Amino acid sequence: MMLETLRGKRMMFVGDSLNRGQFVSFVCLLHQLIPEDQKSMQSFDHDSLTVFTAKEYNATIEFYWAPFLLESNSDNAVVHRISDRVVRKGSINKHGRHWKNVDIMVFNTYLWWMTGLNMKIFMLRWVKLNMDPKKTRVFFTTMSPSHQKSIDWGGEAGKNCYNETSMIEDPNYWGSDSRKSIMQVIGQVFKKSKVPITLLNITQLSSYRKDAHTSIYKKQWSPLTPEQLANPVSYADCVHWCLPGLQDTWNELLFAKLFYP
Ligand SMILES: *[C@@H]1O[C@H](CO)[C@@H](O)[C@H](O)[C@H]1NC(C)=O
Ligand SMILES: *[C@@H]1O[C@H](CO)[C@@H](O)[C@H](O)[C@H]1NC(C)=O
Ligand SMILES: *[C@@H]1O[C@H](CO)[C@@H](O)[C@H](O)[C@H]1NC(C)=O
């Protein structure tokens, strides 16, 4: 059903490494249905753009790296580990021209949720000016929670998601990094937007999954020191998610919203 819907269309995920995870999950869910010689995966623009093609369907599912959505000094898709991040105000067109004509767009960036409201409103204005609501469905994934502080769920101080193997059972759980006030403001701003933007509200369902992060099992950028190796808590990644896993559920939600808006 999804592949038929994408026939002759471009779908694009835009954002940072968290959104790349959602893109990879999406491609994994679909590509197993496509014979080997009917699909391809290619990178362009110094890896800023990754394109999965389902040839028989003339459909592409793409990921565009833009961690702030606007132009920034973290724009290199490979080398972007910069401590002082700088964003150029009003520069959304630098990347935006790559998204202009897509049919389905899914935005998300973790850092975006950490910035002020002005940038969010700016992005909405850009969507309004540049996207044709008759042609494009725009989705926005809400903030992805992290599990950096086990005291949030009643664990020992100084620990994080490392060695966690079960879900948080408390249905009212809400981590300290997901600020409800920001979420509410965003919800209101989006409701007022002239261009319909569908929210994928994944924050709460993800916040239960302290067990679902890549933790110590991800590829490290540089070899770990003996001190780090002796203390796995120090290098466990409690931001990104394992695949297959939680992000497949985000995409099931996306699927549902696409067909039953
Ligand atoms: C393939 O899809 C593109 C849009 O992504 C469209 O412009 C083109 O006409 C399509 N080609 C065929 C043969 O349907
Ligand atoms: C991991 O958790 C298990 C069970 O909760 C515990 O027995 C073990 O000591 C923990 N390992 C480390 C390295 O913290
Ligand atoms: C997402 O859902 C949570 C409850 O699960 C709510 O508190 C929050 O305001 C919602 N976010 C938006 C942007 O609507």
mmCIF file of C-alpha atoms and ligand atoms in Angstrom:
data_model
loop_
_atom_site.group_PDB
_atom_site.id
_atom_site.type_symbol
_atom_site.label_atom_id
_atom_site.label_comp_id
_atom_site.label_asym_id
_atom_site.label_seq_id
_atom_site.Cartn_x
_atom_site.Cartn_y
_atom_site.Cartn_z
ATOM 1 C CA MET A 1 0.000 0.000 0.000
ATOM 2 C CA MET A 2 2.850 2.344 0.897
ATOM 3 C CA LEU A 3 4.811 1.583 -2.288
ATOM 4 C CA GLU A 4 1.698 2.072 -4.419
ATOM 5 C CA THR A 5 1.126 5.430 -2.730
ATOM 6 C CA LEU A 6 4.702 6.441 -3.488
ATOM 7 C CA ARG A 7 4.441 5.513 -7.170
ATOM 8 C CA GLY A 8 5.929 8.358 -9.255
ATOM 9 C CA LYS A 9 6.595 10.368 -6.076
ATOM 10 C CA ARG A 10 9.462 11.764 -4.028
ATOM 11 C CA MET A 11 9.408 11.366 -0.287
ATOM 12 C CA MET A 12 12.049 13.179 1.721
ATOM 13 C CA PHE A 13 13.211 13.081 5.319
ATOM 14 C CA VAL A 14 15.040 16.277 6.296
ATOM 15 C CA GLY A 15 17.009 16.785 9.473
ATOM 16 C CA ASP A 16 19.756 15.318 11.623
ATOM 17 C CA SER A 17 21.009 11.879 12.615
ATOM 18 C CA LEU A 18 17.789 11.109 14.508
ATOM 19 C CA ASN A 19 15.781 11.725 11.395
ATOM 20 C CA ARG A 20 18.289 9.693 9.420
ATOM 21 C CA GLY A 21 17.366 6.828 11.755
ATOM 22 C CA GLN A 22 13.711 7.251 10.843
ATOM 23 C CA PHE A 23 14.664 7.291 7.143
ATOM 24 C CA VAL A 24 16.718 4.089 7.490
ATOM 25 C CA SER A 25 13.851 2.437 9.363
ATOM 26 C CA PHE A 26 11.431 3.456 6.612
ATOM 27 C CA VAL A 27 13.677 2.084 3.853
ATOM 28 C CA CYS A 28 14.254 -1.152 5.792
ATOM 29 C CA LEU A 29 10.519 -1.684 6.209
ATOM 30 C CA LEU A 30 9.930 -1.337 2.451
ATOM 31 C CA HIS A 31 13.034 -2.617 0.688
ATOM 32 C CA GLN A 32 12.565 -6.242 1.712
ATOM 33 C CA LEU A 33 9.521 -6.322 -0.591
ATOM 34 C CA ILE A 34 11.534 -5.191 -3.622
ATOM 35 C CA PRO A 35 13.743 -7.553 -5.686
ATOM 36 C CA GLU A 36 17.496 -6.789 -5.613
ATOM 37 C CA ASP A 37 17.704 -5.502 -9.219
ATOM 38 C CA GLN A 38 14.728 -3.167 -8.730
ATOM 39 C CA LYS A 39 16.254 -0.930 -6.081
ATOM 40 C CA SER A 40 19.277 1.250 -5.436
ATOM 41 C CA MET A 41 20.784 3.471 -2.739
ATOM 42 C CA GLN A 42 22.980 6.414 -3.743
ATOM 43 C CA SER A 43 24.630 9.432 -2.119
ATOM 44 C CA PHE A 44 25.034 12.903 -3.607
ATOM 45 C CA ASP A 45 26.381 16.336 -2.640
ATOM 46 C CA HIS A 46 29.155 15.053 -0.326
ATOM 47 C CA ASP A 47 26.708 12.697 1.345
ATOM 48 C CA SER A 48 24.221 15.460 2.191
ATOM 49 C CA LEU A 49 21.615 13.640 0.141
ATOM 50 C CA THR A 50 20.921 9.905 0.248
ATOM 51 C CA VAL A 51 18.431 8.505 -2.240
ATOM 52 C CA PHE A 52 16.734 5.113 -2.145
ATOM 53 C CA THR A 53 15.025 4.307 -5.448
ATOM 54 C CA ALA A 54 12.288 1.732 -5.983
ATOM 55 C CA LYS A 55 12.684 1.481 -9.777
ATOM 56 C CA GLU A 56 9.516 -0.380 -10.649
ATOM 57 C CA TYR A 57 7.520 2.237 -8.764
ATOM 58 C CA ASN A 58 9.525 5.225 -10.060
ATOM 59 C CA ALA A 59 9.588 6.267 -6.419
ATOM 60 C CA THR A 60 12.364 7.710 -4.278
ATOM 61 C CA ILE A 61 12.720 7.894 -0.527
ATOM 62 C CA GLU A 62 15.398 10.437 0.331
ATOM 63 C CA PHE A 63 17.263 11.806 3.311
ATOM 64 C CA TYR A 64 18.686 15.317 3.313
ATOM 65 C CA TRP A 65 21.165 16.245 6.038
ATOM 66 C CA ALA A 66 20.355 19.677 7.515
ATOM 67 C CA PRO A 67 20.737 19.447 11.285
ATOM 68 C CA PHE A 68 19.370 22.926 11.865
ATOM 69 C CA LEU A 69 17.208 23.055 8.748
ATOM 70 C CA LEU A 70 18.878 26.431 8.186
ATOM 71 C CA GLU A 71 22.469 26.793 6.954
ATOM 72 C CA SER A 72 24.947 26.101 9.746
ATOM 73 C CA ASN A 73 28.541 25.117 10.403
ATOM 74 C CA SER A 74 27.333 21.551 11.099
ATOM 75 C CA ASP A 75 26.231 21.053 7.512
ATOM 76 C CA ASN A 76 28.992 18.644 6.522
ATOM 77 C CA ALA A 77 27.252 15.262 6.609
ATOM 78 C CA VAL A 78 30.434 13.496 7.723
ATOM 79 C CA VAL A 79 32.430 16.042 9.750
ATOM 80 C CA HIS A 80 29.987 17.951 11.941
ATOM 81 C CA ARG A 81 31.009 17.378 15.506
ATOM 82 C CA ILE A 82 31.363 21.014 16.426
ATOM 83 C CA SER A 83 30.884 22.336 19.921
ATOM 84 C CA ASP A 84 30.028 25.949 19.066
ATOM 85 C CA ARG A 85 27.257 25.688 16.569
ATOM 86 C CA VAL A 86 26.421 28.681 14.444
ATOM 87 C CA VAL A 87 23.312 29.048 12.342
ATOM 88 C CA ARG A 88 22.945 31.647 9.596
ATOM 89 C CA LYS A 89 19.702 33.488 10.125
ATOM 90 C CA GLY A 90 17.335 33.534 7.190
ATOM 91 C CA SER A 91 19.394 30.979 5.286
ATOM 92 C CA ILE A 92 16.823 28.237 4.885
ATOM 93 C CA ASN A 93 16.924 28.459 1.084
ATOM 94 C CA LYS A 94 20.452 27.071 0.975
ATOM 95 C CA HIS A 95 18.985 23.666 1.843
ATOM 96 C CA GLY A 96 15.364 24.403 1.123
ATOM 97 C CA ARG A 97 15.844 24.388 -2.639
ATOM 98 C CA HIS A 98 16.487 20.639 -2.344
ATOM 99 C CA TRP A 99 13.083 20.045 -0.754
ATOM 100 C CA LYS A 100 10.928 22.335 -2.805
ATOM 101 C CA ASN A 101 9.253 19.857 -5.099
ATOM 102 C CA VAL A 102 8.908 16.772 -2.964
ATOM 103 C CA ASP A 103 5.529 15.098 -2.461
ATOM 104 C CA ILE A 104 5.905 13.950 1.120
ATOM 105 C CA MET A 105 8.266 15.662 3.531
ATOM 106 C CA VAL A 106 9.143 14.603 7.066
ATOM 107 C CA PHE A 107 11.074 17.123 9.183
ATOM 108 C CA ASN A 108 12.785 16.606 12.441
ATOM 109 C CA THR A 109 15.851 17.753 14.240
ATOM 110 C CA TYR A 110 16.745 17.245 17.832
ATOM 111 C CA LEU A 111 18.655 20.509 18.043
ATOM 112 C CA TRP A 112 15.750 22.403 16.556
ATOM 113 C CA TRP A 113 13.719 21.676 19.671
ATOM 114 C CA MET A 114 16.525 23.278 21.703
ATOM 115 C CA THR A 115 16.383 26.569 19.814
ATOM 116 C CA GLY A 116 14.068 29.509 20.351
ATOM 117 C CA LEU A 117 10.577 29.912 19.019
ATOM 118 C CA ASN A 118 11.640 32.466 16.367
ATOM 119 C CA MET A 119 13.406 29.870 14.298
ATOM 120 C CA LYS A 120 10.373 27.588 14.413
ATOM 121 C CA ILE A 121 8.073 30.345 13.231
ATOM 122 C CA PHE A 122 10.587 31.219 10.528
ATOM 123 C CA MET A 123 10.496 27.653 9.267
ATOM 124 C CA LEU A 124 6.700 27.670 9.210
ATOM 125 C CA ARG A 125 6.795 30.858 7.145
ATOM 126 C CA TRP A 126 9.166 29.167 4.717
ATOM 127 C CA VAL A 127 6.862 26.164 4.435
ATOM 128 C CA LYS A 128 3.990 28.531 3.703
ATOM 129 C CA LEU A 129 5.916 30.382 0.990
ATOM 130 C CA ASN A 130 7.516 27.388 -0.652
ATOM 131 C CA MET A 131 5.296 24.379 -0.283
ATOM 132 C CA ASP A 132 2.165 23.761 -2.273
ATOM 133 C CA PRO A 133 -0.336 22.175 0.117
ATOM 134 C CA LYS A 134 -2.152 20.663 -2.849
ATOM 135 C CA LYS A 135 0.990 18.776 -3.821
ATOM 136 C CA THR A 136 2.977 18.186 -0.649
ATOM 137 C CA ARG A 137 2.109 16.508 2.635
ATOM 138 C CA VAL A 138 4.310 17.929 5.370
ATOM 139 C CA PHE A 139 4.998 15.968 8.560
ATOM 140 C CA PHE A 140 6.856 17.082 11.614
ATOM 141 C CA THR A 141 8.192 14.595 14.123
ATOM 142 C CA THR A 142 8.098 15.922 17.677
ATOM 143 C CA MET A 143 11.042 15.872 20.023
ATOM 144 C CA SER A 144 12.798 12.562 20.451
ATOM 145 C CA PRO A 145 13.458 11.986 24.155
ATOM 146 C CA SER A 146 16.840 10.929 25.487
ATOM 147 C CA HIS A 147 17.642 8.885 28.584
ATOM 148 C CA GLN A 148 20.762 10.499 29.974
ATOM 149 C CA LYS A 149 19.740 10.696 33.625
ATOM 150 C CA SER A 150 18.488 7.580 35.337
ATOM 151 C CA ILE A 151 17.265 9.624 38.318
ATOM 152 C CA ASP A 152 14.413 10.670 35.969
ATOM 153 C CA TRP A 153 12.959 7.153 36.240
ATOM 154 C CA GLY A 154 14.007 6.513 39.813
ATOM 155 C CA GLY A 155 17.393 4.974 39.041
ATOM 156 C CA GLU A 156 20.784 5.580 40.613
ATOM 157 C CA ALA A 157 22.284 9.087 40.244
ATOM 158 C CA GLY A 158 25.098 9.362 37.685
ATOM 159 C CA LYS A 159 23.779 6.519 35.513
ATOM 160 C CA ASN A 160 22.039 6.687 32.151
ATOM 161 C CA CYS A 161 20.461 4.284 29.634
ATOM 162 C CA TYR A 162 23.435 1.948 29.762
ATOM 163 C CA ASN A 163 22.437 -1.610 30.759
ATOM 164 C CA GLU A 164 18.719 -0.780 30.742
ATOM 165 C CA THR A 165 16.731 -3.733 29.401
ATOM 166 C CA SER A 166 13.129 -2.949 30.245
ATOM 167 C CA MET A 167 10.562 -0.256 29.474
ATOM 168 C CA ILE A 168 9.428 2.396 31.919
ATOM 169 C CA GLU A 169 6.065 1.135 33.210
ATOM 170 C CA ASP A 170 4.684 4.382 34.618
ATOM 171 C CA PRO A 171 2.191 5.686 32.014
ATOM 172 C CA ASN A 172 2.635 9.249 33.307
ATOM 173 C CA TYR A 173 6.404 9.207 32.926
ATOM 174 C CA TRP A 174 7.854 12.314 31.294
ATOM 175 C CA GLY A 175 11.643 12.806 31.107
ATOM 176 C CA SER A 176 13.353 16.024 32.182
ATOM 177 C CA ASP A 177 14.667 16.739 28.649
ATOM 178 C CA SER A 178 11.248 16.858 26.966
ATOM 179 C CA ARG A 179 9.828 20.208 27.901
ATOM 180 C CA LYS A 180 6.043 20.052 27.863
ATOM 181 C CA SER A 181 5.719 23.856 27.664
ATOM 182 C CA ILE A 182 7.650 24.006 24.367
ATOM 183 C CA MET A 183 5.613 21.142 22.968
ATOM 184 C CA GLN A 184 2.382 22.933 23.806
ATOM 185 C CA VAL A 185 3.487 26.167 22.142
ATOM 186 C CA ILE A 186 4.552 24.250 19.024
ATOM 187 C CA GLY A 187 1.240 22.431 18.953
ATOM 188 C CA GLN A 188 -0.590 25.783 18.982
ATOM 189 C CA VAL A 189 1.650 27.351 16.338
ATOM 190 C CA PHE A 190 1.189 24.348 14.047
ATOM 191 C CA LYS A 191 -2.560 24.388 14.476
ATOM 192 C CA LYS A 192 -2.633 28.000 13.267
ATOM 193 C CA SER A 193 -0.400 27.279 10.251
ATOM 194 C CA LYS A 194 -2.098 27.908 6.908
ATOM 195 C CA VAL A 195 -0.195 25.051 5.319
ATOM 196 C CA PRO A 196 -1.366 21.881 7.028
ATOM 197 C CA ILE A 197 1.492 20.224 8.890
ATOM 198 C CA THR A 198 0.810 16.827 10.400
ATOM 199 C CA LEU A 199 2.511 16.257 13.735
ATOM 200 C CA LEU A 200 3.920 12.836 14.496
ATOM 201 C CA ASN A 201 3.778 13.084 18.239
ATOM 202 C CA ILE A 202 6.284 10.403 19.190
ATOM 203 C CA THR A 203 7.605 12.004 22.377
ATOM 204 C CA GLN A 204 5.622 10.215 25.050
ATOM 205 C CA LEU A 205 5.544 6.767 23.457
ATOM 206 C CA SER A 206 9.333 7.000 22.997
ATOM 207 C CA SER A 207 9.982 8.269 26.499
ATOM 208 C CA TYR A 208 9.040 4.839 27.933
ATOM 209 C CA ARG A 209 11.844 3.192 25.932
ATOM 210 C CA LYS A 210 14.960 3.702 28.036
ATOM 211 C CA ASP A 211 15.934 0.228 26.796
ATOM 212 C CA ALA A 212 15.822 1.087 23.079
ATOM 213 C CA HIS A 213 18.895 3.308 22.589
ATOM 214 C CA THR A 214 22.060 2.357 20.713
ATOM 215 C CA SER A 215 23.914 2.651 24.039
ATOM 216 C CA ILE A 216 27.424 1.151 23.746
ATOM 217 C CA TYR A 217 26.596 -0.767 20.556
ATOM 218 C CA LYS A 218 26.966 2.030 18.031
ATOM 219 C CA LYS A 219 29.896 2.811 15.745
ATOM 220 C CA GLN A 220 32.252 5.155 17.603
ATOM 221 C CA TRP A 221 33.824 8.176 15.854
ATOM 222 C CA SER A 222 37.214 7.578 17.428
ATOM 223 C CA PRO A 223 38.678 4.561 19.253
ATOM 224 C CA LEU A 224 37.673 4.429 22.900
ATOM 225 C CA THR A 225 40.311 5.030 25.547
ATOM 226 C CA PRO A 226 40.986 2.374 28.221
ATOM 227 C CA GLU A 227 39.355 4.740 30.749
ATOM 228 C CA GLN A 228 36.186 4.925 28.652
ATOM 229 C CA LEU A 229 36.129 1.183 28.101
ATOM 230 C CA ALA A 230 36.377 0.661 31.838
ATOM 231 C CA ASN A 231 33.319 2.889 32.309
ATOM 232 C CA PRO A 232 30.684 2.075 29.647
ATOM 233 C CA VAL A 233 28.229 4.588 31.144
ATOM 234 C CA SER A 234 30.561 7.368 29.924
ATOM 235 C CA TYR A 235 30.232 6.543 26.232
ATOM 236 C CA ALA A 236 26.771 4.972 26.028
ATOM 237 C CA ASP A 237 24.645 6.825 23.435
ATOM 238 C CA CYS A 238 21.271 7.498 25.033
ATOM 239 C CA VAL A 239 19.989 9.749 22.223
ATOM 240 C CA HIS A 240 19.894 7.548 19.110
ATOM 241 C CA TRP A 241 17.771 4.414 18.712
ATOM 242 C CA CYS A 242 18.528 0.819 17.697
ATOM 243 C CA LEU A 243 17.092 -0.555 14.463
ATOM 244 C CA PRO A 244 14.976 -2.556 14.042
ATOM 245 C CA GLY A 245 13.215 -0.911 16.927
ATOM 246 C CA LEU A 246 11.339 2.087 18.190
ATOM 247 C CA GLN A 247 11.633 4.180 15.029
ATOM 248 C CA ASP A 248 9.726 1.500 13.092
ATOM 249 C CA THR A 249 6.788 2.466 15.316
ATOM 250 C CA TRP A 250 7.244 6.139 14.384
ATOM 251 C CA ASN A 251 6.903 5.062 10.767
ATOM 252 C CA GLU A 252 3.816 2.986 11.475
ATOM 253 C CA LEU A 253 2.349 6.179 12.902
ATOM 254 C CA LEU A 254 3.445 8.052 9.762
ATOM 255 C CA PHE A 255 1.804 5.364 7.620
ATOM 256 C CA ALA A 256 -1.446 5.680 9.588
ATOM 257 C CA LYS A 257 -1.453 9.489 9.345
ATOM 258 C CA LEU A 258 -0.761 9.351 5.620
ATOM 259 C CA PHE A 259 -3.725 7.129 4.910
ATOM 260 C CA TYR A 260 -6.097 8.269 7.606
ATOM 261 C CA PRO A 261 -5.331 11.988 7.987
HETATM 262 C C1 LIG B 1 8.764 9.448 -12.268
HETATM 263 O O1 LIG B 1 8.536 10.312 -11.164
HETATM 264 C C2 LIG B 1 8.894 11.664 -11.366
HETATM 265 C C3 LIG B 1 8.618 12.409 -10.067
HETATM 266 O O2 LIG B 1 9.427 11.936 -9.037
HETATM 267 C C4 LIG B 1 8.085 12.249 -12.508
HETATM 268 O O3 LIG B 1 8.510 13.557 -12.754
HETATM 269 C C5 LIG B 1 8.266 11.397 -13.759
HETATM 270 O O4 LIG B 1 7.409 11.856 -14.780
HETATM 271 C C6 LIG B 1 7.947 9.927 -13.466
HETATM 272 N N1 LIG B 1 8.274 9.113 -14.635
HETATM 273 C C7 LIG B 1 7.426 8.190 -15.121
HETATM 274 C C8 LIG B 1 7.932 7.419 -16.290
HETATM 275 O O5 LIG B 1 6.333 7.980 -14.628
HETATM 276 C C1 LIG B 2 23.663 -4.598 34.452
HETATM 277 O O1 LIG B 2 22.391 -4.924 35.038
HETATM 278 C C2 LIG B 2 22.377 -6.172 35.680
HETATM 279 C C3 LIG B 2 20.923 -6.468 36.108
HETATM 280 O O2 LIG B 2 20.251 -5.324 36.518
HETATM 281 C C4 LIG B 2 23.342 -6.162 36.866
HETATM 282 O O3 LIG B 2 23.333 -7.404 37.509
HETATM 283 C C5 LIG B 2 24.741 -5.846 36.323
HETATM 284 O O4 LIG B 2 25.654 -5.724 37.409
HETATM 285 C C6 LIG B 2 24.747 -4.565 35.518
HETATM 286 N N1 LIG B 2 26.040 -4.417 34.883
HETATM 287 C C7 LIG B 2 26.755 -3.294 34.960
HETATM 288 C C8 LIG B 2 28.094 -3.328 34.293
HETATM 289 O O5 LIG B 2 26.351 -2.279 35.522
HETATM 290 C C1 LIG B 3 2.354 15.462 22.267
HETATM 291 O O1 LIG B 3 1.683 14.657 23.186
HETATM 292 C C2 LIG B 3 1.936 14.978 24.548
HETATM 293 C C3 LIG B 3 1.218 13.975 25.412
HETATM 294 O O2 LIG B 3 1.607 12.689 25.067
HETATM 295 C C4 LIG B 3 1.478 16.406 24.846
HETATM 296 O O3 LIG B 3 1.783 16.753 26.173
HETATM 297 C C5 LIG B 3 2.186 17.353 23.899
HETATM 298 O O4 LIG B 3 1.720 18.673 24.076
HETATM 299 C C6 LIG B 3 1.938 16.935 22.457
HETATM 300 N N1 LIG B 3 2.779 17.778 21.616
HETATM 301 C C7 LIG B 3 2.267 18.569 20.657
HETATM 302 C C8 LIG B 3 3.267 19.405 19.931
HETATM 303 O O5 LIG B 3 1.107 18.578 20.364
#
